[in-house]
Amino acid sequence: MTVQLDAAGRLRHLISLRGLDAGQITAVLDRAARLREEQRRGGAAALPPLLAGRTVTNLFFEPSTRTRTSFELAARRLGALVVNFDIAASSTSKGETLEDTLATLEAMGGDAFIVRHKENGTPERLARHARAAAVVNAGDGNHAHPTQGLLDALSIRDRLGTVAGRTVVICGDVRHSRVARSDVDAFGALGAREIRLCGPQALLPDADGFPGCTLHEDFDAALEGAEVIVMLRLQKERMASAMIADEREYTARYGLDPVRLARAAAGAVVLHPGPMNRGIEIADAVADGAQSLVLEQVANGVFVRMAVLATLLDR
Ligand code: NCD
């Protein structure tokens, strides 16, 4: 992924975490933690206006609750103007290409574009087409969701001190998950000891896309010694056909409830990117329990996106 780095090796777009090293990732996490500390001490008004005079445009071609809102909050709190591009009411529906839409919005003064799209590679394509604007991938198909990987890493680091040396289990619909791919990139770069991908055969990915990971169908066995557990949603909108015959059986084998969680290491943390299917992949008692990082993930998402925007736009 060279499009995201400039000639000096600095981040110019954020398309994927693949290929970024621990130093580059840690720099973003540290910056997010510093911004969080400033807000904690002085309120949102104490944040530096790092994006004053800049325009950040949200281009979301797929639904989103957390990601879109947190990019908007992040940009606004650092002083940017935010445009939420209304796709349904736009010329995209008249057949305008995405490249022309981007060129148009950039000509009006757009400095950064936050792109979510169901097709792998769309943010990268737009990054290649942008003149000076930065493109941030907010999730493309099952390819990547880099800010989610970063905010997951920050949430783990906050609670456990480090990602390095940890045994991680990512369970559920790994095949269709861009979150799993970006988590593997982030945790791998930061030195996780072992990453186990777990789910029924039909939802496990080809191992080639997941260097250094092991594949497991038995969740109970995969949980032995796990310190970090990432639960994923069944992404039915990305499945070609019904890949799960019986949801109740899925929950019985792959749902995380307190009994199963007790098999993991003491003090293990549980993450879920949301939206959660409560009662299917995760029980209420786990989602809302002391080991859950779900709301920390959401809160950290805002600071990670601030750090990413500040990094890309303060050239
Ligand atoms: C995820 C996504 O859209 O990739 N949600 C998110 O951004 N937090 C995961 C999902 O939809 O299951």
Tab-separated table of C-alpha atoms and ligand atoms in Angstrom:
chain	number	residue	atom	x	y	z
A	1	MET	CA	0.000	0.000	0.000
A	2	THR	CA	2.158	2.861	-1.230
A	3	VAL	CA	-0.592	5.317	-2.140
A	4	GLN	CA	-1.006	6.248	1.513
A	5	LEU	CA	2.612	7.281	2.096
A	6	ASP	CA	4.349	10.296	0.558
A	7	ALA	CA	7.914	10.239	-0.771
A	8	ALA	CA	9.253	10.862	2.738
A	9	GLY	CA	7.271	7.921	4.135
A	10	ARG	CA	4.723	10.066	5.946
A	11	LEU	CA	1.017	9.199	5.994
A	12	ARG	CA	-0.868	11.164	3.360
A	13	HIS	CA	-4.010	8.999	3.253
A	14	LEU	CA	-5.157	6.195	5.548
A	15	ILE	CA	-6.384	3.271	3.474
A	16	SER	CA	-5.141	0.243	5.390
A	17	LEU	CA	-2.907	-0.612	8.336
A	18	ARG	CA	-1.179	-3.346	6.322
A	19	GLY	CA	2.484	-2.468	6.079
A	20	LEU	CA	2.491	0.192	8.795
A	21	ASP	CA	5.013	-0.519	11.528
A	22	ALA	CA	4.735	-0.326	15.306
A	23	GLY	CA	6.258	3.168	15.330
A	24	GLN	CA	3.729	4.600	12.887
A	25	ILE	CA	0.798	2.999	14.704
A	26	THR	CA	2.041	3.946	18.159
A	27	ALA	CA	2.495	7.566	17.059
A	28	VAL	CA	-1.226	7.781	16.198
A	29	LEU	CA	-2.283	6.043	19.427
A	30	ASP	CA	-0.071	8.337	21.519
A	31	ARG	CA	-1.489	11.398	19.805
A	32	ALA	CA	-5.037	10.135	20.435
A	33	ALA	CA	-4.192	9.575	24.105
A	34	ARG	CA	-2.759	13.101	24.410
A	35	LEU	CA	-5.884	14.653	22.872
A	36	ARG	CA	-8.020	12.564	25.224
A	37	GLU	CA	-6.004	13.836	28.181
A	38	GLU	CA	-6.456	17.452	27.049
A	39	GLN	CA	-10.201	16.965	26.781
A	40	ARG	CA	-10.306	15.187	30.135
A	41	ARG	CA	-8.558	18.088	31.835
A	42	GLY	CA	-10.230	21.050	30.175
A	43	GLY	CA	-13.327	19.761	28.396
A	44	ALA	CA	-13.807	19.701	24.637
A	45	ALA	CA	-13.138	23.464	24.564
A	46	ALA	CA	-9.550	22.790	25.654
A	47	LEU	CA	-8.757	20.819	22.508
A	48	PRO	CA	-6.347	22.554	20.122
A	49	PRO	CA	-7.966	23.872	16.911
A	50	LEU	CA	-5.703	21.696	14.767
A	51	LEU	CA	-8.196	21.585	11.891
A	52	ALA	CA	-9.370	25.205	11.919
A	53	GLY	CA	-10.179	26.357	8.403
A	54	ARG	CA	-10.200	22.806	7.022
A	55	THR	CA	-13.170	20.993	5.500
A	56	VAL	CA	-13.833	17.323	6.186
A	57	THR	CA	-16.414	15.578	4.006
A	58	ASN	CA	-18.150	12.357	4.997
A	59	LEU	CA	-18.848	10.157	1.961
A	60	PHE	CA	-20.711	7.153	3.349
A	61	PHE	CA	-22.150	4.765	0.788
A	62	GLU	CA	-23.050	2.226	3.493
A	63	PRO	CA	-24.931	2.694	6.751
A	64	SER	CA	-22.997	3.724	9.839
A	65	THR	CA	-23.736	4.859	13.372
A	66	ARG	CA	-20.465	4.958	15.285
A	67	THR	CA	-17.947	5.580	12.566
A	68	ARG	CA	-19.663	8.477	10.836
A	69	THR	CA	-20.662	10.225	14.042
A	70	SER	CA	-17.238	9.878	15.550
A	71	PHE	CA	-15.467	11.226	12.465
A	72	GLU	CA	-17.839	14.172	12.560
A	73	LEU	CA	-17.280	14.818	16.264
A	74	ALA	CA	-13.524	14.432	15.874
A	75	ALA	CA	-13.371	16.909	12.995
A	76	ARG	CA	-15.669	19.455	14.636
A	77	ARG	CA	-13.948	19.351	18.000
A	78	LEU	CA	-10.654	20.186	16.302
A	79	GLY	CA	-12.278	23.120	14.513
A	80	ALA	CA	-13.003	21.756	11.025
A	81	LEU	CA	-16.097	22.396	8.968
A	82	VAL	CA	-17.901	19.125	8.279
A	83	VAL	CA	-19.970	18.274	5.232
A	84	ASN	CA	-22.149	15.182	5.391
A	85	PHE	CA	-22.586	14.373	1.746
A	86	ASP	CA	-26.124	13.188	1.096
A	87	ILE	CA	-25.635	10.351	-1.339
A	88	ALA	CA	-29.271	9.518	-1.952
A	89	ALA	CA	-29.974	13.113	-3.000
A	90	SER	CA	-26.757	13.563	-4.993
A	91	SER	CA	-25.722	13.240	-8.647
A	92	THR	CA	-24.232	9.822	-7.841
A	93	SER	CA	-27.790	8.642	-8.319
A	94	LYS	CA	-27.772	10.312	-11.770
A	95	GLY	CA	-24.778	8.243	-12.847
A	96	GLU	CA	-21.890	10.561	-11.958
A	97	THR	CA	-18.714	8.586	-11.297
A	98	LEU	CA	-17.236	8.628	-7.806
A	99	GLU	CA	-14.086	10.186	-9.240
A	100	ASP	CA	-16.081	13.104	-10.646
A	101	THR	CA	-17.965	13.494	-7.383
A	102	LEU	CA	-14.659	13.639	-5.496
A	103	ALA	CA	-13.109	16.099	-7.980
A	104	THR	CA	-16.178	18.319	-7.652
A	105	LEU	CA	-16.137	18.331	-3.872
A	106	GLU	CA	-12.383	18.838	-3.804
A	107	ALA	CA	-12.676	21.812	-6.149
A	108	MET	CA	-15.043	23.381	-3.614
A	109	GLY	CA	-12.282	23.150	-1.032
A	110	GLY	CA	-12.562	19.729	0.554
A	111	ASP	CA	-9.398	18.883	2.495
A	112	ALA	CA	-10.272	15.370	3.661
A	113	PHE	CA	-12.746	12.738	2.518
A	114	ILE	CA	-13.941	9.983	4.816
A	115	VAL	CA	-15.073	7.132	2.581
A	116	ARG	CA	-17.143	4.039	3.362
A	117	HIS	CA	-18.148	1.779	0.484
A	118	LYS	CA	-19.297	-1.791	-0.005
A	119	GLU	CA	-16.648	-2.457	-2.648
A	120	ASN	CA	-13.085	-3.297	-1.669
A	121	GLY	CA	-10.647	-0.739	-3.027
A	122	THR	CA	-12.942	2.268	-3.435
A	123	PRO	CA	-11.093	4.491	-0.914
A	124	GLU	CA	-7.757	3.600	-2.507
A	125	ARG	CA	-9.132	4.415	-5.958
A	126	LEU	CA	-10.311	7.806	-4.726
A	127	ALA	CA	-6.992	8.449	-2.981
A	128	ARG	CA	-5.200	7.921	-6.296
A	129	HIS	CA	-7.599	10.375	-7.904
A	130	ALA	CA	-7.406	13.102	-5.243
A	131	ARG	CA	-5.290	16.148	-6.076
A	132	ALA	CA	-4.277	17.360	-2.628
A	133	ALA	CA	-7.037	16.093	-0.359
A	134	ALA	CA	-6.510	13.249	2.098
A	135	VAL	CA	-8.708	10.150	1.907
A	136	VAL	CA	-9.514	8.096	4.991
A	137	ASN	CA	-10.974	4.631	4.618
A	138	ALA	CA	-13.957	4.275	6.957
A	139	GLY	CA	-14.539	0.674	5.847
A	140	ASP	CA	-14.462	-0.870	2.366
A	141	GLY	CA	-16.148	-4.230	1.747
A	142	ASN	CA	-14.292	-6.864	3.709
A	143	HIS	CA	-10.908	-5.252	3.003
A	144	ALA	CA	-10.027	-2.801	5.766
A	145	HIS	CA	-11.304	-0.524	8.507
A	146	PRO	CA	-8.068	1.050	9.702
A	147	THR	CA	-9.436	3.475	12.309
A	148	GLN	CA	-11.278	0.547	13.938
A	149	GLY	CA	-8.001	-1.390	14.155
A	150	LEU	CA	-6.367	1.635	15.781
A	151	LEU	CA	-9.138	2.266	18.298
A	152	ASP	CA	-9.220	-1.409	19.233
A	153	ALA	CA	-5.466	-1.360	19.833
A	154	LEU	CA	-5.770	1.782	21.970
A	155	SER	CA	-8.596	0.263	24.031
A	156	ILE	CA	-6.529	-2.879	24.709
A	157	ARG	CA	-3.429	-0.850	25.546
A	158	ASP	CA	-5.421	1.273	28.008
A	159	ARG	CA	-6.724	-1.734	29.920
A	160	LEU	CA	-3.861	-4.244	29.625
A	161	GLY	CA	-0.877	-1.917	29.270
A	162	THR	CA	0.325	-3.414	25.986
A	163	VAL	CA	-0.845	-5.269	22.914
A	164	ALA	CA	2.610	-6.833	22.614
A	165	GLY	CA	2.769	-10.384	23.934
A	166	ARG	CA	-1.010	-10.846	24.116
A	167	THR	CA	-2.940	-13.888	22.978
A	168	VAL	CA	-5.916	-12.740	20.903
A	169	VAL	CA	-9.027	-14.550	19.687
A	170	ILE	CA	-11.171	-12.995	16.958
A	171	CYS	CA	-14.445	-14.899	16.761
A	172	GLY	CA	-17.391	-14.854	14.391
A	173	ASP	CA	-17.861	-13.864	10.785
A	174	VAL	CA	-14.160	-13.355	10.093
A	175	ARG	CA	-14.546	-14.044	6.386
A	176	HIS	CA	-16.654	-10.933	5.797
A	177	SER	CA	-14.992	-8.721	8.369
A	178	ARG	CA	-12.877	-5.704	7.481
A	179	VAL	CA	-12.560	-5.116	11.225
A	180	ALA	CA	-10.836	-8.496	11.660
A	181	ARG	CA	-8.367	-7.674	8.892
A	182	SER	CA	-7.443	-4.292	10.333
A	183	ASP	CA	-7.249	-5.711	13.862
A	184	VAL	CA	-4.836	-8.391	12.652
A	185	ASP	CA	-2.699	-5.728	10.970
A	186	ALA	CA	-2.665	-3.514	14.067
A	187	PHE	CA	-2.159	-6.246	16.672
A	188	GLY	CA	0.422	-8.001	14.514
A	189	ALA	CA	2.459	-4.819	14.030
A	190	LEU	CA	2.296	-4.116	17.759
A	191	GLY	CA	3.667	-7.566	18.582
A	192	ALA	CA	0.694	-9.684	19.667
A	193	ARG	CA	1.963	-13.127	20.653
A	194	GLU	CA	-0.710	-15.126	18.879
A	195	ILE	CA	-3.872	-14.327	16.909
A	196	ARG	CA	-6.476	-17.084	16.661
A	197	LEU	CA	-9.327	-16.673	14.175
A	198	CYS	CA	-12.379	-18.643	15.185
A	199	GLY	CA	-15.733	-19.468	13.616
A	200	PRO	CA	-17.606	-22.123	11.675
A	201	GLN	CA	-15.807	-23.341	8.556
A	202	ALA	CA	-18.086	-21.321	6.258
A	203	LEU	CA	-17.167	-18.057	8.003
A	204	LEU	CA	-13.425	-18.620	8.300
A	205	PRO	CA	-11.255	-16.827	5.737
A	206	ASP	CA	-8.480	-18.203	3.543
A	207	ALA	CA	-5.388	-18.240	5.714
A	208	ASP	CA	-3.253	-16.401	3.094
A	209	GLY	CA	-4.916	-13.068	3.806
A	210	PHE	CA	-4.073	-13.450	7.488
A	211	PRO	CA	-0.332	-13.904	7.880
A	212	GLY	CA	0.705	-15.462	11.182
A	213	CYS	CA	-2.854	-16.285	12.339
A	214	THR	CA	-4.225	-19.725	13.171
A	215	LEU	CA	-7.746	-20.929	12.286
A	216	HIS	CA	-10.054	-22.610	14.820
A	217	GLU	CA	-13.548	-24.058	14.720
A	218	ASP	CA	-13.722	-24.915	18.409
A	219	PHE	CA	-14.327	-21.674	20.325
A	220	ASP	CA	-13.982	-23.263	23.772
A	221	ALA	CA	-10.530	-24.587	22.889
A	222	ALA	CA	-9.508	-21.320	21.208
A	223	LEU	CA	-10.343	-19.389	24.391
A	224	GLU	CA	-7.696	-21.208	26.473
A	225	GLY	CA	-5.244	-18.559	27.622
A	226	ALA	CA	-6.879	-15.768	25.597
A	227	GLU	CA	-6.313	-12.276	27.004
A	228	VAL	CA	-8.142	-10.367	24.265
A	229	ILE	CA	-11.393	-11.537	22.659
A	230	VAL	CA	-12.866	-9.674	19.692
A	231	MET	CA	-16.446	-10.699	18.893
A	232	LEU	CA	-17.802	-9.986	15.413
A	233	ARG	CA	-21.273	-9.527	14.030
A	234	LEU	CA	-22.779	-11.981	11.539
A	235	GLN	CA	-22.691	-9.747	8.449
A	236	LYS	CA	-25.639	-11.126	6.572
A	237	GLU	CA	-25.553	-8.237	4.106
A	238	ARG	CA	-22.175	-9.516	2.858
A	239	MET	CA	-23.140	-13.187	2.615
A	240	ALA	CA	-23.950	-14.564	-0.821
A	241	SER	CA	-26.385	-17.070	0.673
A	242	ALA	CA	-27.399	-18.197	4.136
A	243	MET	CA	-24.037	-19.408	5.458
A	244	ILE	CA	-25.437	-20.158	8.882
A	245	ALA	CA	-28.122	-22.811	8.874
A	246	ASP	CA	-29.323	-22.223	12.378
A	247	GLU	CA	-28.755	-19.096	14.447
A	248	ARG	CA	-29.457	-20.899	17.707
A	249	GLU	CA	-26.807	-23.464	16.992
A	250	TYR	CA	-24.416	-20.637	16.065
A	251	THR	CA	-25.014	-19.013	19.444
A	252	ALA	CA	-24.539	-22.329	21.224
A	253	ARG	CA	-21.125	-22.843	19.595
A	254	TYR	CA	-19.848	-19.291	19.051
A	255	GLY	CA	-21.822	-16.996	21.334
A	256	LEU	CA	-19.836	-15.455	24.201
A	257	ASP	CA	-21.615	-15.808	27.524
A	258	PRO	CA	-20.164	-15.583	31.039
A	259	VAL	CA	-19.612	-19.350	31.315
A	260	ARG	CA	-17.564	-19.417	28.160
A	261	LEU	CA	-15.722	-16.225	29.049
A	262	ALA	CA	-14.529	-17.954	32.233
A	263	ARG	CA	-12.407	-20.254	29.998
A	264	ALA	CA	-10.249	-17.317	28.918
A	265	ALA	CA	-7.371	-15.890	30.968
A	266	ALA	CA	-8.367	-14.071	34.157
A	267	GLY	CA	-8.874	-10.391	33.358
A	268	ALA	CA	-9.332	-11.025	29.630
A	269	VAL	CA	-10.946	-8.131	27.793
A	270	VAL	CA	-13.853	-8.385	25.348
A	271	LEU	CA	-14.244	-6.109	22.338
A	272	HIS	CA	-17.006	-5.747	19.768
A	273	PRO	CA	-16.945	-3.135	16.983
A	274	GLY	CA	-20.719	-2.765	17.014
A	275	PRO	CA	-23.429	-2.987	15.971
A	276	MET	CA	-23.952	-5.881	18.392
A	277	ASN	CA	-26.493	-8.624	17.905
A	278	ARG	CA	-27.183	-9.126	21.589
A	279	GLY	CA	-28.108	-12.685	22.433
A	280	ILE	CA	-26.545	-14.006	19.208
A	281	GLU	CA	-22.765	-13.509	19.213
A	282	ILE	CA	-22.615	-11.840	22.625
A	283	ALA	CA	-24.726	-12.181	25.772
A	284	ASP	CA	-25.937	-9.056	27.585
A	285	ALA	CA	-24.005	-10.045	30.709
A	286	VAL	CA	-20.747	-10.008	28.733
A	287	ALA	CA	-21.500	-6.942	26.591
A	288	ASP	CA	-22.360	-4.937	29.706
A	289	GLY	CA	-19.945	-6.690	32.068
A	290	ALA	CA	-16.733	-5.546	33.735
A	291	GLN	CA	-14.512	-7.173	31.098
A	292	SER	CA	-16.243	-5.448	28.187
A	293	LEU	CA	-14.420	-2.614	26.403
A	294	VAL	CA	-17.326	-1.805	24.091
A	295	LEU	CA	-17.978	1.724	25.326
A	296	GLU	CA	-14.256	2.479	25.728
A	297	GLN	CA	-13.905	1.498	22.060
A	298	VAL	CA	-16.583	3.973	21.076
A	299	ALA	CA	-15.097	6.764	23.198
A	300	ASN	CA	-11.588	6.087	21.891
A	301	GLY	CA	-12.892	6.125	18.328
A	302	VAL	CA	-13.368	9.878	18.510
A	303	PHE	CA	-9.808	10.522	19.732
A	304	VAL	CA	-8.235	8.104	17.264
A	305	ARG	CA	-10.060	9.853	14.414
A	306	MET	CA	-8.900	13.230	15.714
A	307	ALA	CA	-5.333	11.924	15.712
A	308	VAL	CA	-5.668	10.517	12.198
A	309	LEU	CA	-7.152	13.731	10.777
A	310	ALA	CA	-4.551	15.879	12.530
A	311	THR	CA	-1.762	13.659	11.219
A	312	LEU	CA	-3.029	13.732	7.638
A	313	LEU	CA	-3.960	17.406	7.513
A	314	ASP	CA	-1.147	19.001	9.374
A	315	ARG	CA	1.298	18.799	6.574
B	1	NCD	C1	-18.317	-2.449	11.539
B	1	NCD	C2	-18.235	-2.122	10.082
B	1	NCD	O1	-19.096	-1.452	9.520
B	1	NCD	O2	-17.242	-2.528	9.523
B	1	NCD	N1	-18.896	-1.506	12.339
B	1	NCD	C3	-18.148	-0.427	12.719
B	1	NCD	O3	-17.650	0.333	11.918
B	1	NCD	N2	-17.948	-0.248	14.035
B	1	NCD	C4	-18.640	-3.848	11.813
B	1	NCD	C5	-19.995	-4.370	11.409
B	1	NCD	O4	-20.726	-3.759	10.652
B	1	NCD	O5	-20.304	-5.472	11.874
